[in-house]
Coordinates of C-alpha atoms in Angstrom, one line a residue:
E1 CA -24.1 -57.1 -37.2
K2 CA -26.8 -59.6 -35.6
Y3 CA -26.4 -59.8 -32.3
I4 CA -28.6 -62.6 -29.8
L5 CA -30.5 -60.2 -27.8
K6 CA -32.2 -62.1 -25.0
R7 CA -34.6 -61.1 -21.3
E8 CA -33.5 -60.7 -18.6
V9 CA -35.3 -61.0 -15.5
W10 CA -35.7 -58.3 -13.2
E11 CA -36.6 -59.7 -9.6
N12 CA -38.1 -57.5 -6.3
K13 CA -37.1 -58.7 -3.3
Q14 CA -38.1 -58.5 0.5
Y15 CA -35.6 -59.1 2.8
T16 CA -36.5 -60.2 6.4
V17 CA -34.4 -61.2 9.2
N18 CA -34.7 -65.1 10.4
A19 CA -35.9 -64.8 14.1
L20 CA -34.6 -68.2 15.2
T21 CA -30.6 -68.1 12.6
K22 CA -30.4 -64.1 12.6
D23 CA -29.3 -64.5 9.0
L24 CA -31.2 -62.3 6.5
D25 CA -33.9 -64.6 4.1
D26 CA -35.4 -62.8 1.5
E27 CA -38.2 -63.6 -0.3
V28 CA -39.2 -62.4 -4.2
I29 CA -42.9 -60.1 -4.2
G30 CA -42.0 -59.5 -7.6
S31 CA -40.4 -59.6 -11.1
F32 CA -40.1 -58.0 -13.9
E33 CA -39.6 -59.2 -17.3
Q34 CA -37.7 -56.9 -20.5
Y35 CA -35.8 -57.5 -23.7
P36 CA -33.2 -54.4 -21.9
V37 CA -32.8 -52.7 -26.1
K38 CA -31.5 -50.3 -24.5
L39 CA -29.1 -49.5 -20.9
A40 CA -31.1 -47.5 -18.1
W41 CA -29.7 -47.3 -14.6
A42 CA -31.5 -47.5 -11.1
I43 CA -30.7 -44.8 -8.9
T44 CA -31.3 -42.3 -5.6
V45 CA -31.9 -39.3 -5.2
H46 CA -30.1 -38.6 -2.7
K47 CA -27.0 -40.6 -4.9
S48 CA -28.1 -37.9 -7.9
Q49 CA -26.7 -34.8 -6.1
G50 CA -24.8 -33.7 -8.3
L51 CA -25.4 -35.0 -11.5
T52 CA -27.5 -33.6 -14.5
F53 CA -28.9 -35.9 -16.8
D54 CA -31.2 -34.7 -20.0
K55 CA -34.2 -37.8 -19.7
A56 CA -35.4 -39.1 -16.9
I57 CA -38.4 -41.3 -15.0
I58 CA -38.4 -40.3 -12.6
D59 CA -40.8 -41.4 -9.0
V60 CA -41.0 -39.1 -5.6
G61 CA -44.4 -40.2 -4.9
Q62 CA -43.4 -40.6 -1.6
A63 CA -40.4 -38.8 -0.9
F64 CA -39.5 -38.6 2.6
A65 CA -37.1 -35.8 3.5
D66 CA -36.9 -32.2 2.9
G67 CA -35.9 -30.9 -0.8
Q68 CA -35.8 -34.0 -2.3
V69 CA -38.0 -33.2 -4.5
Y70 CA -36.6 -30.5 -5.3
V71 CA -33.3 -32.6 -5.8
A72 CA -35.0 -35.4 -7.8
L73 CA -36.2 -32.5 -10.4
S74 CA -33.0 -30.2 -11.0
R75 CA -31.2 -33.0 -12.4
L76 CA -32.4 -32.3 -15.9
R77 CA -31.8 -30.4 -18.5
S78 CA -35.1 -28.5 -19.6
L79 CA -39.4 -30.2 -18.9
D80 CA -38.8 -32.5 -22.7
G81 CA -36.6 -35.5 -21.0
L82 CA -38.8 -35.7 -17.7
I83 CA -41.1 -38.7 -17.2
L84 CA -42.8 -38.9 -13.7
R85 CA -43.9 -41.9 -12.7
T86 CA -46.1 -41.1 -9.8
H87 CA -48.1 -38.9 -8.9
I88 CA -46.1 -35.9 -6.7
D89 CA -49.0 -34.8 -4.0
P90 CA -48.2 -31.4 -2.1
G91 CA -48.0 -32.9 1.3
V92 CA -43.9 -35.1 0.4
V93 CA -42.6 -30.8 -0.7
S94 CA -41.2 -30.2 2.0
T95 CA -38.0 -27.3 3.3
D96 CA -35.8 -28.0 6.2
K97 CA -37.6 -26.1 9.0
K98 CA -34.2 -25.2 9.9
V99 CA -33.8 -23.1 6.7
V100 CA -37.5 -21.4 6.7
S101 CA -36.4 -20.3 10.1
F102 CA -32.9 -18.4 9.3
T103 CA -34.0 -17.4 5.7
E104 CA -37.3 -15.5 8.1
T105 CA -35.4 -14.1 10.2
N106 CA -32.1 -13.1 7.8
H107 CA -33.8 -12.2 4.9
H108 CA -34.1 -9.0 5.5
P109 CA -33.2 -7.1 2.2
E110 CA -34.9 -3.7 3.4
E111 CA -31.7 -3.7 4.9
L112 CA -29.2 -4.4 2.7
P113 CA -29.0 -0.5 1.2
E114 CA -27.5 0.5 5.2
L115 CA -25.7 -2.5 5.4
M116 CA -23.1 -2.2 2.1
K117 CA -23.0 1.6 3.5
T118 CA -21.7 0.6 7.2
K119 CA -19.8 -2.0 5.9
Q120 CA -18.1 0.5 2.6
V121 CA -17.0 3.0 5.3
D122 CA -16.0 -0.2 7.9
F123 CA -13.5 -0.8 4.1
I124 CA -12.7 2.7 3.5
R125 CA -11.5 2.8 7.0
L126 CA -9.4 -0.3 6.2
V127 CA -7.7 1.2 3.6
I128 CA -6.8 4.2 5.2
S129 CA -5.1 2.4 8.0
R130 CA -3.5 0.4 5.7
T131 CA -2.2 3.2 2.8
F132 CA -0.8 5.9 5.7
D133 CA 1.2 3.9 7.6
F134 CA 4.7 3.1 6.8
E135 CA 6.0 0.5 9.8
E136 CA 6.9 -1.7 8.1
L137 CA 9.3 -0.2 5.8
V138 CA 10.9 1.2 9.1
K139 CA 10.5 -2.3 10.4
E140 CA 12.7 -4.0 7.3
I141 CA 15.1 -1.1 7.2
A142 CA 16.0 -2.2 10.9
Y143 CA 15.9 -5.5 9.6
I144 CA 18.5 -4.6 6.4
K145 CA 20.7 -2.7 8.9
K146 CA 21.3 -5.5 12.0
T147 CA 21.7 -8.4 9.0
S148 CA 23.8 -6.4 7.2
D149 CA 25.7 -6.1 10.6
E150 CA 26.0 -9.1 10.9
V151 CA 27.7 -10.3 7.4
A152 CA 31.1 -10.7 7.9
G153 CA 32.9 -8.6 4.9
F154 CA 31.2 -5.5 4.4
E155 CA 33.3 -2.4 4.9
E156 CA 31.9 0.0 2.6
A157 CA 31.4 3.2 4.7
S158 CA 28.7 3.8 2.3
M159 CA 26.4 1.6 2.7
K160 CA 25.0 2.6 5.8
P161 CA 24.2 6.5 5.2
M162 CA 22.4 5.6 2.7
L163 CA 19.8 3.2 5.1
E164 CA 20.1 5.9 7.6
Q165 CA 19.1 8.3 5.7
I166 CA 15.8 7.0 3.7
N167 CA 15.2 5.4 7.4
D168 CA 15.1 9.2 9.1
L169 CA 14.1 10.8 5.8
L170 CA 11.0 7.8 7.4
Q171 CA 10.3 8.3 10.5
A172 CA 10.1 12.1 10.5
Q173 CA 7.3 11.4 8.3
L174 CA 5.6 8.6 11.3
E175 CA 4.1 11.6 13.6
N176 CA 3.2 13.5 10.5
T177 CA 1.3 10.4 9.0
A178 CA -0.2 9.3 12.3
K179 CA -2.1 11.8 12.8
F180 CA -3.0 12.7 9.2
K181 CA -4.7 9.4 9.4
R182 CA -7.4 10.0 12.4
Q183 CA -7.8 13.4 10.1
L184 CA -9.3 11.1 7.3
I185 CA -11.0 8.0 9.7
G186 CA -12.8 11.7 11.7
L187 CA -14.1 13.1 8.2
L188 CA -15.2 9.5 7.1
E189 CA -17.3 9.1 10.6
E190 CA -18.3 12.9 10.1
R191 CA -19.7 11.8 6.9
D192 CA -17.7 14.6 5.3
Q193 CA -17.3 13.3 1.8
A194 CA -16.6 15.9 0.1
Q195 CA -13.4 17.2 2.6
L196 CA -12.7 13.9 2.8
I197 CA -11.7 12.8 -1.0
E198 CA -10.2 16.8 -1.2
R199 CA -7.8 15.7 2.2
T200 CA -7.1 12.2 0.8
Q201 CA -6.2 13.7 -2.2
K202 CA -3.7 16.2 -1.1
G203 CA -2.3 13.7 1.3
A204 CA -1.8 11.1 -1.8
G205 CA 0.6 13.5 -3.2
Y206 CA 2.2 14.3 -0.8
Y207 CA 3.2 11.0 0.3
K208 CA 3.5 10.1 -3.1
E209 CA 6.6 12.8 -3.7
V210 CA 7.6 11.4 -0.5
L211 CA 7.6 7.5 -1.8
Y212 CA 9.3 8.7 -5.0
T213 CA 12.3 10.0 -3.7
L214 CA 13.3 7.8 -0.9
I215 CA 12.3 4.9 -4.2
K216 CA 15.4 7.0 -6.2
M217 CA 17.6 7.0 -3.2
L218 CA 17.5 3.8 -2.0
L219 CA 17.4 3.2 -6.6
R220 CA 21.0 4.9 -6.3
H221 CA 22.2 3.3 -3.7
T222 CA 21.1 -0.5 -5.0
E223 CA 23.1 0.3 -8.6
E224 CA 26.2 2.1 -6.6
M225 CA 26.7 -1.7 -4.7
K226 CA 26.2 -3.5 -7.2
K227 CA 29.2 -2.2 -8.6
Q228 CA 30.6 -3.7 -5.0
K229 CA 32.3 -7.2 -4.9
R230 CA 31.1 -9.6 -2.0
V231 CA 28.3 -7.1 -1.0
K232 CA 24.8 -10.3 -2.8
T233 CA 23.1 -10.6 -0.1
Y234 CA 23.3 -6.6 0.9
V235 CA 21.8 -6.2 -2.4
N236 CA 19.3 -9.3 -2.3
H237 CA 18.0 -6.7 0.5
L238 CA 17.5 -3.6 -0.7
T239 CA 16.0 -5.1 -4.0
D240 CA 13.4 -6.6 -1.5
L241 CA 13.0 -2.9 -0.3
D242 CA 12.5 -2.0 -2.7
Q243 CA 9.5 -4.1 -3.5
L244 CA 7.9 -2.7 -0.1
F245 CA 8.3 1.0 -1.7
A246 CA 6.8 -0.3 -4.3
K247 CA 4.0 -2.0 -2.8
K248 CA 3.4 1.3 -0.9
L249 CA 3.4 3.7 -3.7
E250 CA 0.7 2.0 -5.4
S251 CA -1.6 1.6 -2.2
V252 CA -0.9 5.7 -2.2
D253 CA -1.7 6.0 -5.5
K254 CA -5.0 3.2 -5.3
A255 CA -6.3 5.1 -2.5
V256 CA -7.5 8.0 -3.7
L257 CA -9.1 6.7 -6.7
L258 CA -10.9 3.8 -3.9
I259 CA -12.0 5.7 -1.9
A260 CA -13.8 8.6 -4.0
G261 CA -15.3 5.8 -6.1
I262 CA -16.4 4.2 -3.0
L263 CA -17.9 7.7 -1.6
E264 CA -19.6 8.2 -5.0
G265 CA -21.3 5.2 -6.2
R266 CA -19.5 3.7 -8.4
D267 CA -18.8 -0.1 -8.8
T268 CA -15.6 -0.9 -11.5
F269 CA -12.5 1.0 -10.5
D270 CA -9.3 1.0 -13.2
F271 CA -6.5 1.5 -12.3
S272 CA -4.0 0.8 -15.2
S273 CA -3.2 4.3 -16.2
L274 CA -2.3 4.2 -12.3
T275 CA -0.1 1.4 -13.4
Q276 CA 1.1 3.0 -16.0
E277 CA 2.7 6.5 -15.1
R278 CA 4.2 4.0 -12.4
A279 CA 6.0 1.6 -14.1
L280 CA 7.3 5.7 -16.6
E281 CA 7.7 7.5 -13.9
R282 CA 10.3 4.0 -12.6
A283 CA 11.9 3.4 -16.2
K284 CA 13.3 7.4 -16.6
M285 CA 14.1 6.9 -12.7
I286 CA 16.5 4.2 -12.9
D287 CA 17.4 5.5 -16.9
E288 CA 18.3 9.0 -15.0
I289 CA 20.6 6.7 -12.4
R290 CA 22.1 4.8 -14.7
A291 CA 23.1 7.8 -16.3
Q292 CA 24.8 9.4 -13.5
V293 CA 26.3 6.1 -11.8
G294 CA 26.9 3.5 -14.7
A295 CA 25.3 0.7 -15.3
A296 CA 26.6 -2.2 -12.4
P297 CA 29.6 -4.1 -14.5
V298 CA 29.5 -8.3 -14.6
H299 CA 31.9 -10.1 -12.8
E300 CA 32.7 -12.9 -15.1
K301 CA 33.8 -16.2 -12.9
K302 CA 36.8 -17.5 -12.5
S303 CA 38.4 -19.6 -15.0
G304 CA 42.2 -21.3 -15.7
R305 CA 41.8 -20.0 -19.4
T306 CA 43.3 -16.4 -19.8
P307 CA 40.7 -13.5 -20.3
R308 CA 40.1 -12.2 -23.4
S309 CA 39.9 -8.9 -24.8
K310 CA 37.2 -6.7 -23.5
K311 CA 38.3 -4.2 -25.9
K312 CA 35.3 -4.2 -29.2
P313 CA 37.1 -4.5 -32.8
K314 CA 36.0 -2.3 -35.2
G315 CA 33.1 -2.5 -37.6
E316 CA 31.5 -5.1 -35.1
T317 CA 27.9 -5.8 -35.8
Q318 CA 26.6 -4.5 -32.4
E319 CA 28.9 -1.7 -33.0
I320 CA 26.5 -1.1 -37.0
T321 CA 23.4 -1.9 -35.3
L322 CA 24.5 1.0 -32.5
R323 CA 25.2 3.7 -35.0
L324 CA 22.1 3.0 -37.8
L325 CA 20.2 3.3 -34.2
E326 CA 21.6 6.5 -33.8
S327 CA 21.2 8.0 -37.5
G328 CA 17.5 7.6 -36.7
L329 CA 16.7 4.1 -38.2
T330 CA 13.8 2.4 -36.6
V331 CA 14.6 -1.9 -35.6
E332 CA 12.8 -3.7 -38.4
G333 CA 15.4 -0.1 -40.8
I334 CA 18.5 -1.6 -39.1
A335 CA 16.7 -5.0 -39.9
K336 CA 17.1 -4.3 -43.8
E337 CA 19.5 -2.2 -44.0
R338 CA 21.2 -5.3 -42.2
G339 CA 20.0 -8.1 -44.3
L340 CA 20.0 -9.6 -40.4
V341 CA 16.4 -11.0 -38.6
M342 CA 14.7 -8.6 -36.8
S343 CA 15.6 -10.6 -33.3
T344 CA 19.5 -10.3 -33.9
I345 CA 18.8 -6.6 -34.0
E346 CA 16.2 -6.4 -30.9
T347 CA 19.1 -8.9 -29.2
H348 CA 22.1 -6.2 -30.0
L349 CA 19.8 -3.3 -28.5
A350 CA 19.1 -5.4 -25.6
K351 CA 22.1 -5.7 -24.6
A352 CA 23.4 -2.4 -25.1
V353 CA 20.8 -1.5 -22.6
G354 CA 21.4 -3.6 -20.1
D355 CA 24.8 -2.0 -20.6
G356 CA 23.8 1.5 -20.0
R357 CA 24.9 3.3 -23.3
I358 CA 21.3 4.4 -24.7
S359 CA 17.6 4.5 -23.9
I360 CA 15.0 1.8 -24.0
F361 CA 13.0 4.5 -25.4
K362 CA 14.9 5.5 -28.8
F363 CA 13.2 2.4 -29.5
M364 CA 10.2 1.0 -28.3
P365 CA 7.7 3.0 -27.2
E366 CA 6.8 3.9 -23.9
E367 CA 3.8 2.5 -23.9
T368 CA 5.1 -0.9 -24.0
V369 CA 8.2 -0.6 -22.2
A370 CA 5.2 -0.2 -19.1
T371 CA 3.1 -2.5 -20.1
I372 CA 6.7 -5.1 -20.0
A373 CA 7.8 -3.9 -17.0
Q374 CA 4.0 -4.5 -15.3
A375 CA 4.0 -7.6 -16.2
A376 CA 7.6 -8.2 -15.0
K377 CA 6.4 -6.3 -11.7
E378 CA 4.0 -9.4 -11.5
M379 CA 5.8 -12.6 -11.7
E380 CA 7.4 -14.6 -9.2
E381 CA 10.4 -13.5 -8.1
A382 CA 12.7 -15.9 -10.4
F383 CA 11.8 -16.6 -13.3
S384 CA 12.3 -16.8 -17.7
S385 CA 11.9 -14.4 -20.6
K386 CA 9.6 -17.4 -21.5
E387 CA 7.8 -17.5 -18.5
L388 CA 7.5 -13.4 -19.3
F389 CA 6.8 -14.8 -23.2
A390 CA 4.0 -16.5 -22.0
K391 CA 2.2 -14.3 -19.2
L392 CA 2.4 -11.7 -22.2
N393 CA 0.2 -14.3 -24.0
G394 CA 3.4 -13.8 -26.7
K395 CA 2.1 -10.1 -27.4
F396 CA 5.6 -9.6 -27.5
N397 CA 8.9 -10.4 -29.4
Y398 CA 11.4 -12.4 -27.3
G399 CA 13.6 -9.1 -28.1
Q400 CA 11.2 -6.7 -26.3
L401 CA 11.4 -9.0 -23.0
R402 CA 14.9 -9.1 -22.1
A403 CA 15.0 -5.7 -23.3
V404 CA 12.8 -4.3 -20.8
M405 CA 14.3 -5.9 -18.4
N406 CA 17.2 -5.3 -19.4
H407 CA 16.5 -1.9 -18.6
L408 CA 14.8 -2.1 -15.2
G409 CA 18.0 -4.8 -14.4
I410 CA 15.8 -7.6 -14.2
K411 CA 18.3 -10.5 -14.2
S412 CA 16.7 -14.0 -15.7
T413 CA 17.6 -16.0 -12.8
K414 CA 16.1 -19.1 -14.6
Q415 CA 17.6 -21.5 -17.3
E416 CA 16.3 -20.6 -20.2
S417 CA 14.9 -23.0 -22.7

């Protein structure tokens, strides 16, 4: 394709202010003519900050600002693309005096090891202070009791005593916990690492037992309340309290590994095994509780229609699936036996888990349950199985996800799409 290339003229102008008219006058003091075969642009050093070039012609022979030469030269990816238009005199390479002064005053790498130790001690002190403190749980229980007392229709006599029992057990720990916390901080300040690690391990073991006891009481109470009517707000409060207990248990669990790791000079921490252990322990507690009190019934919305009989006819497809599971077949084996896809079989089993009819561990390994349970815990309060599927990068199918959600008593509060 032919193109007519015209000569372009670039003028170098000098601007002055007319003393009489106060207008800006320009005078051409030079010009440059060329054929613009390839596009190029001129830019000031200041405006080039943040940009990256493959090639550039740089003219900083008269640089006037601190760091200006560095900014110009560092725009290039490599020296191969650099063309210096003028010689760079060392006199134009300057650094801000304030920067030099700050560096000289504050840059003391020899002090860093001791400073790190000081900051580590401060962090451990913070971990101890926050971990062994149950005031937030006590305040949340007080808030629930106060709020529930004001809710109309809150008449179940079994509701208050359980919260009061949990509160009393927590209150009984406050004084001892304060003493234990002071003891740990004392050992920290004395730099008695061995004793501090040992006491932290024993204390964490004791408080984990206390927390597991309280969590089990709370979970049982929650399952019992789910069977009641007109207590949805109260159950939501119990769920919030359960989350606080879970976070406190997690912090106690991590404290031992954190404190010991920092004192022993480790710089990496792996909490995955602790997370799985907590998930499995919680799953077993929920299974045990539901086996004792039964799963919460699903309250159907009232309608003008005559309700259908809830009795399942003999030989119904879900019942067949459950019988085959009891016979020892795997999910894949049941699907093959019945000529159905695995997702259908998993749907049957997930529903049975939600109804409290079977244990999830009859067809899913504990590791899988723990992994999905941990991911569900990290989700927002309202989420769908589709969002959980995305979080786990499609590692598990929807049947597995819904089974674990039913196992944990998590209801999807978003419309599935």
